[in-house]
Short mmCIF file of N, CA and C in Angstrom, two decimals:
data_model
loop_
_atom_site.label_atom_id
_atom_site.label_comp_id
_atom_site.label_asym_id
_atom_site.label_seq_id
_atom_site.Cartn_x
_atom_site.Cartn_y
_atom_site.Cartn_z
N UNK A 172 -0.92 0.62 -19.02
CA UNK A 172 -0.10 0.35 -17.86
C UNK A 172 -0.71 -0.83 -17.09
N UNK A 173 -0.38 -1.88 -16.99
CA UNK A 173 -0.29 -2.92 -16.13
C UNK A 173 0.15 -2.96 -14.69
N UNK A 174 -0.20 -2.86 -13.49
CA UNK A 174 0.25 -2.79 -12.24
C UNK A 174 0.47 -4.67 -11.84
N UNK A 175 1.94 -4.75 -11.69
CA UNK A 175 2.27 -6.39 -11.26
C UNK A 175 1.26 -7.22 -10.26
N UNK A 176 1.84 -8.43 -10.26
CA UNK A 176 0.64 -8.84 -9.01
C UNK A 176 1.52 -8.58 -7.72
N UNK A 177 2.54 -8.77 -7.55
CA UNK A 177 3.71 -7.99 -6.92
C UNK A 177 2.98 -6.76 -5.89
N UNK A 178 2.60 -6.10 -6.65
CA UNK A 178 1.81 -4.72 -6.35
C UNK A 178 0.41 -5.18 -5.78
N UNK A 179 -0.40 -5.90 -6.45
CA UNK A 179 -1.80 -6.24 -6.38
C UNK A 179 -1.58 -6.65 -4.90
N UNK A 180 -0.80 -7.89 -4.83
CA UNK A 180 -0.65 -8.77 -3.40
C UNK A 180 -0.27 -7.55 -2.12
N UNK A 181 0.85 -7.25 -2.35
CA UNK A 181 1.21 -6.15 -1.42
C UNK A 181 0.04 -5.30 -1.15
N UNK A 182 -1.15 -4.27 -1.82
CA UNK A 182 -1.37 -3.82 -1.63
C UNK A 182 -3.00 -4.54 -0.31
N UNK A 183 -3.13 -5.98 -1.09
CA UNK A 183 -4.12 -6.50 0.00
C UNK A 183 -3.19 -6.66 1.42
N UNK A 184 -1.79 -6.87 1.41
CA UNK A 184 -1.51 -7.46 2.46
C UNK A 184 -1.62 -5.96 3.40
N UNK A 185 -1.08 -4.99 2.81
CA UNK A 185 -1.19 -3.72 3.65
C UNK A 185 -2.58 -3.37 3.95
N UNK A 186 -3.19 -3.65 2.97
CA UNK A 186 -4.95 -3.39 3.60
C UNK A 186 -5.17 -4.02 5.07
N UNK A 187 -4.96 -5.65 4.80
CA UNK A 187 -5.28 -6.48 6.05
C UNK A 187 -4.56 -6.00 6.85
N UNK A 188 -3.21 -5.36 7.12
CA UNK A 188 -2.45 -4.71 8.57
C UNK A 188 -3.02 -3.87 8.82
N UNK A 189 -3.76 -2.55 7.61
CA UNK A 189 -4.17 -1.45 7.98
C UNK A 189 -5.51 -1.86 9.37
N UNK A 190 -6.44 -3.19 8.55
CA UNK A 190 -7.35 -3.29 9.22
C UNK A 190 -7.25 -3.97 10.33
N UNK A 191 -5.82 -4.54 10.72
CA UNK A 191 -5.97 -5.12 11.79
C UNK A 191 -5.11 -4.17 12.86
N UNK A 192 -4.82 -3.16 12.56
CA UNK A 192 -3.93 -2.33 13.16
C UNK A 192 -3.63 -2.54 14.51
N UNK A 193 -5.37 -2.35 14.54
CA UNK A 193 -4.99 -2.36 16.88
C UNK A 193 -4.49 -3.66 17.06
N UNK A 194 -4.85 -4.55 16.16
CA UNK A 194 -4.08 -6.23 17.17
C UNK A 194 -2.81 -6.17 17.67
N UNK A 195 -1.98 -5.38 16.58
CA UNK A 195 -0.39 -5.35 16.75
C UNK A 195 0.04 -6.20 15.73
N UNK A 196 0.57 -7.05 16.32
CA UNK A 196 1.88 -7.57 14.97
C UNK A 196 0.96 -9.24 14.70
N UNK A 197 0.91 -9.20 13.42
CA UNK A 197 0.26 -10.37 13.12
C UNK A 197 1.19 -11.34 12.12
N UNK A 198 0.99 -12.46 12.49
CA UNK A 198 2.08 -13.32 12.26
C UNK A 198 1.95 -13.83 10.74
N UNK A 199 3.14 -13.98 9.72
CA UNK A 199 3.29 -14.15 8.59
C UNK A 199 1.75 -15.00 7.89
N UNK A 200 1.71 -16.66 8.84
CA UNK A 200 0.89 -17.26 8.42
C UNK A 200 -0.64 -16.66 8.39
N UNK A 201 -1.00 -15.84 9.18
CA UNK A 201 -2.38 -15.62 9.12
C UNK A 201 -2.25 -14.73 7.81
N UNK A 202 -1.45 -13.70 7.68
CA UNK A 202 -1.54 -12.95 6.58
C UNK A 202 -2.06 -13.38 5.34
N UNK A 203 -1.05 -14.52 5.07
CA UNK A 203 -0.53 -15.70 4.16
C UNK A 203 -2.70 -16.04 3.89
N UNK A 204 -3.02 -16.80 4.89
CA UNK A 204 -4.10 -17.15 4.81
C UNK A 204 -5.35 -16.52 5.02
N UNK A 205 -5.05 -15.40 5.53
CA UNK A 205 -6.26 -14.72 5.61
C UNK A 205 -6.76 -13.73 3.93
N UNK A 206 -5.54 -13.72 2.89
CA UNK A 206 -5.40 -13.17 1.86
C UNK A 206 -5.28 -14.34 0.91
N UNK A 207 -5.30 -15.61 1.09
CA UNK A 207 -5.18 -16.59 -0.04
C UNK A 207 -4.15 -16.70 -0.50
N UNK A 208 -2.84 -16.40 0.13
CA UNK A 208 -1.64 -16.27 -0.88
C UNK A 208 -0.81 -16.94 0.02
N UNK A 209 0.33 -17.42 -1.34
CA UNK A 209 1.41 -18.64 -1.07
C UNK A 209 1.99 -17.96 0.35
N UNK A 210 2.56 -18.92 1.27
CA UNK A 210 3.22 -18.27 2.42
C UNK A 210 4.67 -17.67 1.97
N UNK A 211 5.45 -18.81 0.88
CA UNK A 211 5.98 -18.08 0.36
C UNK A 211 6.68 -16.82 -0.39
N UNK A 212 5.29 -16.86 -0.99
CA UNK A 212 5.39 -15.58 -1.90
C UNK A 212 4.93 -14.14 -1.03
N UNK A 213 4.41 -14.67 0.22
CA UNK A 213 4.11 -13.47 1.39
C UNK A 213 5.46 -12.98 1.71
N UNK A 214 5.76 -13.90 2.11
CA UNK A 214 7.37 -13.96 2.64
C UNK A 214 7.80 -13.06 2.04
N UNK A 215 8.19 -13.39 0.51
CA UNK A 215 9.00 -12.73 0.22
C UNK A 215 8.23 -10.77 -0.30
N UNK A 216 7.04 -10.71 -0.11
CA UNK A 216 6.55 -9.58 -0.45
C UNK A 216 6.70 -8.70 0.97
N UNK A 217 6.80 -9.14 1.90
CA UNK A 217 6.83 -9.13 3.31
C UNK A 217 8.20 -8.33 3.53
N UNK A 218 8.73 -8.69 2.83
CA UNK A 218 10.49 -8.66 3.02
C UNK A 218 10.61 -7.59 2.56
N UNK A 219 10.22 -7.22 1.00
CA UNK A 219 10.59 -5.51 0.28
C UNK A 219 10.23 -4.67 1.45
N UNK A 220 8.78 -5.08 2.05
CA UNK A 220 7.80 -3.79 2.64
C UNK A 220 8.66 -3.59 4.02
N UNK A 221 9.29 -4.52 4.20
CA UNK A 221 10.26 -4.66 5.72
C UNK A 221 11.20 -3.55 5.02
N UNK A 222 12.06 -3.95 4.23
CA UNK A 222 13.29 -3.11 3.86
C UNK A 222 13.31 -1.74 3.40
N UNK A 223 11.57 -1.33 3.13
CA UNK A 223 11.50 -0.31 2.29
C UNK A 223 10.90 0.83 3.48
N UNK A 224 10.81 0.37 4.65
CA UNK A 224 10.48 0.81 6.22
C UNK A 224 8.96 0.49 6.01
N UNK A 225 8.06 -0.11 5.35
CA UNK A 225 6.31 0.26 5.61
C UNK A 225 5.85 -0.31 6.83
N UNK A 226 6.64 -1.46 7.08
CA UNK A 226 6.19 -2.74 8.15
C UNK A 226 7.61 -2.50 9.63
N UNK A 227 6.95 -3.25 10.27
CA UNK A 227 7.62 -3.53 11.23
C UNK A 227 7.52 -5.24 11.40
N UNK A 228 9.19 -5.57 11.98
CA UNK A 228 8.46 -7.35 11.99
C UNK A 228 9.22 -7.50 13.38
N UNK A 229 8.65 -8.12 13.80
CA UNK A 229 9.28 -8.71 15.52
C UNK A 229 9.75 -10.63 15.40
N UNK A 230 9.94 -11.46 15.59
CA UNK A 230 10.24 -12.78 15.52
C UNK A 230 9.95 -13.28 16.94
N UNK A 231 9.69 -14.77 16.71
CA UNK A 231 9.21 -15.14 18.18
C UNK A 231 7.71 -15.69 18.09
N UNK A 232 7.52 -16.01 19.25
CA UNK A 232 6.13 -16.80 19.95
C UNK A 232 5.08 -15.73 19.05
N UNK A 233 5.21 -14.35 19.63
CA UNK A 233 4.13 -13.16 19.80
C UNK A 233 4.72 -12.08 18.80
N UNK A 234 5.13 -12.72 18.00
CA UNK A 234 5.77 -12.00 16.77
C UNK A 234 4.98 -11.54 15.56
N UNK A 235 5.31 -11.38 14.65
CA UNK A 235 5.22 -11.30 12.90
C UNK A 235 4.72 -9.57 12.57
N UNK A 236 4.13 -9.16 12.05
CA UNK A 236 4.24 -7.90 10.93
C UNK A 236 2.84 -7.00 11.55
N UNK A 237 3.53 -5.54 11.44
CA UNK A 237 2.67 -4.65 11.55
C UNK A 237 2.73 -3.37 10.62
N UNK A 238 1.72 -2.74 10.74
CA UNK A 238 2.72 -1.43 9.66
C UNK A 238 3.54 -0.71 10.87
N UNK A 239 4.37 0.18 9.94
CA UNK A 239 4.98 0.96 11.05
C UNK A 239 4.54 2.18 11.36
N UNK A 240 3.41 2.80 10.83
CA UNK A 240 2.65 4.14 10.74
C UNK A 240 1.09 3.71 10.59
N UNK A 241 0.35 5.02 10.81
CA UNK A 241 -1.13 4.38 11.04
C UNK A 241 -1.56 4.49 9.69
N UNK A 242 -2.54 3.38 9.27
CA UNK A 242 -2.98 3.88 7.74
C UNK A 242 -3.50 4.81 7.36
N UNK A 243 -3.53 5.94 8.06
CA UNK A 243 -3.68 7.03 7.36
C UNK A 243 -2.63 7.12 6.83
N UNK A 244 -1.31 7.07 6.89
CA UNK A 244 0.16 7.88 6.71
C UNK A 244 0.63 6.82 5.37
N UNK A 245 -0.08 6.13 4.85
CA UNK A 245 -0.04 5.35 3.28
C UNK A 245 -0.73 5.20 2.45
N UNK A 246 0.07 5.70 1.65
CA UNK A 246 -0.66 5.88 0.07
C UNK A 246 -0.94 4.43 -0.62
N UNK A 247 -1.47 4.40 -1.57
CA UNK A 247 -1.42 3.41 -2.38
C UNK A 247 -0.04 3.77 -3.53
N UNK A 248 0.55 4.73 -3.87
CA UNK A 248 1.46 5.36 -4.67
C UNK A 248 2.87 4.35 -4.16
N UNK A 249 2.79 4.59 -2.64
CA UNK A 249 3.66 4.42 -1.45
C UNK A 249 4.11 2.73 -1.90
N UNK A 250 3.19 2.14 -1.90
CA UNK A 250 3.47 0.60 -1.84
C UNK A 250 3.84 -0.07 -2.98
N UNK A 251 3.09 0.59 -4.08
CA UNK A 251 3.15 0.86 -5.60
C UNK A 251 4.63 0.42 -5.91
N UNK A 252 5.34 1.56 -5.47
CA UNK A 252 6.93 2.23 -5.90
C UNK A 252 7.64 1.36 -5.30
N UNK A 253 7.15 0.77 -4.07
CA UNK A 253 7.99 -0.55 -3.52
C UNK A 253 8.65 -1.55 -4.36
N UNK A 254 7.02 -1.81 -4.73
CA UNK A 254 6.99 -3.83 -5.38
C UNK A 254 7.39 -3.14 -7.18
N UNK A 255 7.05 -2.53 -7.63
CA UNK A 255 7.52 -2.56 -9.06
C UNK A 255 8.66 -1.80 -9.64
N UNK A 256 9.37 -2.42 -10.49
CA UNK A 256 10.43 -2.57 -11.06
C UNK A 256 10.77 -1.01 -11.93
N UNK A 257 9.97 -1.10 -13.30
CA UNK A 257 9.31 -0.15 -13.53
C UNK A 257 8.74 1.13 -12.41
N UNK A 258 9.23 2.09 -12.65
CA UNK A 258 8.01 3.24 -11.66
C UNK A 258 7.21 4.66 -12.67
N UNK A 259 7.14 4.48 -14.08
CA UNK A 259 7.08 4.84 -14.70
C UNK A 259 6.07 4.73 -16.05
N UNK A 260 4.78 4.70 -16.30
CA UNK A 260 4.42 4.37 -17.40
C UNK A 260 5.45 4.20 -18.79
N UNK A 261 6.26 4.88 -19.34
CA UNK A 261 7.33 4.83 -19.84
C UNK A 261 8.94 5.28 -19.34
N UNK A 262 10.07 5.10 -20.12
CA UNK A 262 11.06 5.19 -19.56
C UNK A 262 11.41 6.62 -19.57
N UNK A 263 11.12 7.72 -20.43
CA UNK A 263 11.06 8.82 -20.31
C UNK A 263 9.62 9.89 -19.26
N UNK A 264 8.71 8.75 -18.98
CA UNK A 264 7.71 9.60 -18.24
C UNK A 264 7.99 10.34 -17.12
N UNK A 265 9.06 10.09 -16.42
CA UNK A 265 9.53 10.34 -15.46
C UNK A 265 10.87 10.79 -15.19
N UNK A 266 10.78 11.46 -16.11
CA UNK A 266 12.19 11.68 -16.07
C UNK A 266 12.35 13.70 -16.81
N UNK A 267 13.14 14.75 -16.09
CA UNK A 267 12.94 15.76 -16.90
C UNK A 267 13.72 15.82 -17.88
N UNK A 268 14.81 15.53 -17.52
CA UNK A 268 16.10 15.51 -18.67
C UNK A 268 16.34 14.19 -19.61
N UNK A 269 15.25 13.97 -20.51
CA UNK A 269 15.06 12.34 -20.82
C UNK A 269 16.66 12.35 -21.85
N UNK A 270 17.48 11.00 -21.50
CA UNK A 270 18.36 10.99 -22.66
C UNK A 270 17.78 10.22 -23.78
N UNK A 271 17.24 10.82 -24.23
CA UNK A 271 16.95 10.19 -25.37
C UNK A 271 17.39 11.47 -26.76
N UNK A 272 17.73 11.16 -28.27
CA UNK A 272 18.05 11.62 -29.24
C UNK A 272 16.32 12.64 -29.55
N UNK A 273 16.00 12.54 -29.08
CA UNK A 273 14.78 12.71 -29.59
C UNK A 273 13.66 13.66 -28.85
N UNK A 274 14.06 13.80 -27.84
CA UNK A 274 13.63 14.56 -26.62
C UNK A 274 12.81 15.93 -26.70
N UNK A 275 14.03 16.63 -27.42
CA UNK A 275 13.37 17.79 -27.68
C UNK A 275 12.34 18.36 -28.41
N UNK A 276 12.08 17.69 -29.75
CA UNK A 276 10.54 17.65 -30.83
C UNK A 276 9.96 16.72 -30.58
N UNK A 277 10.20 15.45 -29.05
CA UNK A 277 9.18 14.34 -29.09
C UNK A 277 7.85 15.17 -28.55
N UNK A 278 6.57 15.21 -29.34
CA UNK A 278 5.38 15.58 -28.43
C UNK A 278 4.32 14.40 -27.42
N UNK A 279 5.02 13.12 -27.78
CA UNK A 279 4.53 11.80 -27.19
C UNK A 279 5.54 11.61 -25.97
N UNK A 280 6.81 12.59 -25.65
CA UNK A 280 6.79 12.46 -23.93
C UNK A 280 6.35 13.46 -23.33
N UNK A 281 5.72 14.45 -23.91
CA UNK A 281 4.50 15.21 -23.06
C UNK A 281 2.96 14.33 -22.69
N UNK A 282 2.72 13.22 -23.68
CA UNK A 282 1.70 12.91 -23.04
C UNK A 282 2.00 11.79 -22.09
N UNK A 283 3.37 11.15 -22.46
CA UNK A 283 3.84 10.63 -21.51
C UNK A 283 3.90 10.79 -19.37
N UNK A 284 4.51 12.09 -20.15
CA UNK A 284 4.80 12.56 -18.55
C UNK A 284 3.41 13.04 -18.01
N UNK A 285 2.26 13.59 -18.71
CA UNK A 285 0.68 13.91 -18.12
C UNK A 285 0.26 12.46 -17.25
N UNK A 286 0.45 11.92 -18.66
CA UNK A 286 -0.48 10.15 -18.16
C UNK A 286 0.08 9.80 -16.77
N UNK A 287 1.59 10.33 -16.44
CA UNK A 287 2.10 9.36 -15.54
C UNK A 287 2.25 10.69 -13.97
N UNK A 288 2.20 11.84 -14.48
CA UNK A 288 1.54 12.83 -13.31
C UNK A 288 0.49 12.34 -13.09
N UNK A 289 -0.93 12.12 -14.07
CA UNK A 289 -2.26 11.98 -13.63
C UNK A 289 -2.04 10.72 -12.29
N UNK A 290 -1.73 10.03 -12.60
CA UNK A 290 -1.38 8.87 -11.75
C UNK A 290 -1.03 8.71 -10.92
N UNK A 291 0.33 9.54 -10.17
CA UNK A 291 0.96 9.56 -9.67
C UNK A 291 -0.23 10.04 -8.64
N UNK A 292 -0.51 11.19 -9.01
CA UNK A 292 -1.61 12.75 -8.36
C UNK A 292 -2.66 11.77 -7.73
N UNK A 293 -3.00 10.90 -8.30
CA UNK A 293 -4.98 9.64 -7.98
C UNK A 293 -4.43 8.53 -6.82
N UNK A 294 -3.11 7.79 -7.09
CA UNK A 294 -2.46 7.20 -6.18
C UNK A 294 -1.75 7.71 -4.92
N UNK A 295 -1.20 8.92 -4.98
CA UNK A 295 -0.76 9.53 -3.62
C UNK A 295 -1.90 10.10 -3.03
N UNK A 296 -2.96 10.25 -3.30
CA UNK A 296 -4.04 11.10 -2.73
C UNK A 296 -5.12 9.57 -2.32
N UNK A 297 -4.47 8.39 -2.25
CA UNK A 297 -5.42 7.01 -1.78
C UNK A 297 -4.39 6.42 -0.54
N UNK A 298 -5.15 6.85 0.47
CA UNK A 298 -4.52 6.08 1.92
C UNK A 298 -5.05 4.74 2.03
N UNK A 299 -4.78 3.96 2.77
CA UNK A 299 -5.38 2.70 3.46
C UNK A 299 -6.47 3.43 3.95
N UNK A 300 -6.26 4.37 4.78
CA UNK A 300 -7.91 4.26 5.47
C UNK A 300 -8.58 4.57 4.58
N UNK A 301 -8.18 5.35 3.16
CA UNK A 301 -9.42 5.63 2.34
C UNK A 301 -9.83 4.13 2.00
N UNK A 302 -9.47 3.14 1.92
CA UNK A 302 -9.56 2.16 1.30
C UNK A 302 -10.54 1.14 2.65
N UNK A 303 -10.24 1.82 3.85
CA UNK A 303 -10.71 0.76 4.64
C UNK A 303 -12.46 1.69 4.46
N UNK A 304 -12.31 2.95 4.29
CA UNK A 304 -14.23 3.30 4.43
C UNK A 304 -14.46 2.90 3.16
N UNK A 305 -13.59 2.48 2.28
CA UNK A 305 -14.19 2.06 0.92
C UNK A 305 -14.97 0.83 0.67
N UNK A 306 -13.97 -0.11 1.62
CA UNK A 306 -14.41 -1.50 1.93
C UNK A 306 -15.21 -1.79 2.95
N UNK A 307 -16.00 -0.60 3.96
CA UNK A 307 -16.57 -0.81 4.92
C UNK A 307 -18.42 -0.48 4.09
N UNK A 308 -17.94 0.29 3.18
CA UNK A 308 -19.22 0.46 2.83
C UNK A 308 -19.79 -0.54 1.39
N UNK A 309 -18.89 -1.09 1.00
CA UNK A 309 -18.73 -1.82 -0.19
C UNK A 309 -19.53 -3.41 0.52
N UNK A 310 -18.72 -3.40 1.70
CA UNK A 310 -19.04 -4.88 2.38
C UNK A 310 -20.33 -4.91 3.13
N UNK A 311 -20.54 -3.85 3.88
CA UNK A 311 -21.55 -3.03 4.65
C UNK A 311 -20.93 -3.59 6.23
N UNK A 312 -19.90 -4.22 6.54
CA UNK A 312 -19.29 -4.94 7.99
C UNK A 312 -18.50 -3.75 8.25
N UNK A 313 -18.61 -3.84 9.89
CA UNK A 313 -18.04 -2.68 10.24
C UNK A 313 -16.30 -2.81 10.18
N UNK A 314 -15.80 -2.29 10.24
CA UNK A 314 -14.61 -2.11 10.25
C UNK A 314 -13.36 -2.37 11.32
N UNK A 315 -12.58 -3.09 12.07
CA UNK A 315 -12.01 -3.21 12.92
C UNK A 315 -11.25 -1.92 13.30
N UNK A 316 -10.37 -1.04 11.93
CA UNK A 316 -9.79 -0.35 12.33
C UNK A 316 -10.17 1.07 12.54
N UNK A 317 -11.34 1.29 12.07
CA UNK A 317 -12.70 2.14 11.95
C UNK A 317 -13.13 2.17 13.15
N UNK A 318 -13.65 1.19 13.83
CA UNK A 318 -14.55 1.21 14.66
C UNK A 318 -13.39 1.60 15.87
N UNK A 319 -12.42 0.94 16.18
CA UNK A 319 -11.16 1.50 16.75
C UNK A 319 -10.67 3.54 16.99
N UNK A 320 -10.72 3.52 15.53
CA UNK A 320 -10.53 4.91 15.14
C UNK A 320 -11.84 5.40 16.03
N UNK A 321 -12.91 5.40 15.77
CA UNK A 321 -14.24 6.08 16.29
C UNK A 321 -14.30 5.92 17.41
N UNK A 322 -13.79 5.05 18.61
CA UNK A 322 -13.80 4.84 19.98
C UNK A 322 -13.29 5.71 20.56
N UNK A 323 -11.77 5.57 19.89
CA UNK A 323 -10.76 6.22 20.72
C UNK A 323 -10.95 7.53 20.21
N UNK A 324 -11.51 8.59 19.21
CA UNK A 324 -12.14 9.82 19.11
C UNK A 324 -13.14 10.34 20.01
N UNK A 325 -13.84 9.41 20.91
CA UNK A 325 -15.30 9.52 21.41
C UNK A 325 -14.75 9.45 22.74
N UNK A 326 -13.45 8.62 23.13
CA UNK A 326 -13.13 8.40 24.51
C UNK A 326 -12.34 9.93 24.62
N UNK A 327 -11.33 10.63 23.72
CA UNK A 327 -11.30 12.11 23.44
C UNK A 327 -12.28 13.16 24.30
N UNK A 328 -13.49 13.04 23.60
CA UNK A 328 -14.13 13.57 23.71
C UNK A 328 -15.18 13.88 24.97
N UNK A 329 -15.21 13.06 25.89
CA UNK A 329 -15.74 12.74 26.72
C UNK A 329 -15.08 13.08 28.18
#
C-alpha cells in the first residue's frame, strides 16, 4: 500500500495547524512556506480539508486556515480518507458484500480485509497531538501547542 503525497502533504499541513493552534487562523502563504510546498498545490489540498469540515478558513487582512477541532479530535485515518481516492488496500478490502464472482471461496479477501482492519485500527488510534509529543521528543523543542495545553491545565488547577 502506497499512501499519495496528497495524503503525505495534508497530513504535515494538519500537523503545522495542530501546532500552531493557539495562533488562530494562519494564512495560506505561511503554511505554503513554512512546509516547503507549492502555494498552489496548498491551495488546492487546503480546499478538500475545507470541504471535508477539518479546517476552518476566514478571508481577509487577518484571515487564512485553522483546524476546526482541537488536535486531539484527529486522527491520522481522518485526513487519510480525505486526500485519497482509493480508501482501501484493495477493492474488495472494504467492502462486506464484495461483488465479485469469486467472493465466496476467495481466501485472499480475508487477508485482504485483516491487512486493511489492521490499518484502519493503527491510523484511527494516531491523533495530531499524538504526533505533536512525537515530534516534541524526536526534536527535543518544546512544543507550541503542548506547552499551551500544559498552561492552560496548570491555570485549572490553581
Amino acid at each position: 500500500m502506497k499512501i499519495s503525497t496528497k495524503s503525505r502533504y495534508a497530513l504535515r499541513i494538519m500537523i503545522y495547524l495542530a501546532e500552531n493552534y493557539p495562533l488562530g487562523y494562519i494564512p495560506l502563504k505561511d503554511i505554503a512556506d513554512s512546509e516547503s510546498l507549492p502555494l498552489k498545490y496548498t491551495e488546492q489540498l487546503m480546499s478538500k480539508l475545507l470541504k471535508a469540515g477539518l479546517v476552518y478558513a476566514v478571508r481577509g487582512n487577518r484571515g487564512g486556515y485553522k483546524l476546526n477541532k482541537t488536535p486531539q479530535n484527529y486522527t491520522v485515518n481522518q485526513i487519510i480518507k480525505v486526500m485519497e481516492i482509493f480508501k482501501t488496500v484493495t477493492p474488495c478490502a472494504g467492502q462486506k458484500n464484495v461483488n465479485c464472482p469469486r467472493a465466496e471461496k476467495c481466501s485472499a479477501i480475508d487477508v485482504w480485509q485483516l491487512l486493511q482492519s489492521t490499518i484502519d485500527e493503527l491510523l484511527d488510534n494516531i491523533t495530531l497531538l499524538d504526533i505533536l509529543k512525537m515530534q516534541q521528543a524526536k526534536t527535543k523543542e518544546p512544543s507550541l501547542y503542548l506547552t499551551f495545553l500544559e498552561r492552560k491545565f496548570n491555570l485549572r488547577n490553581h
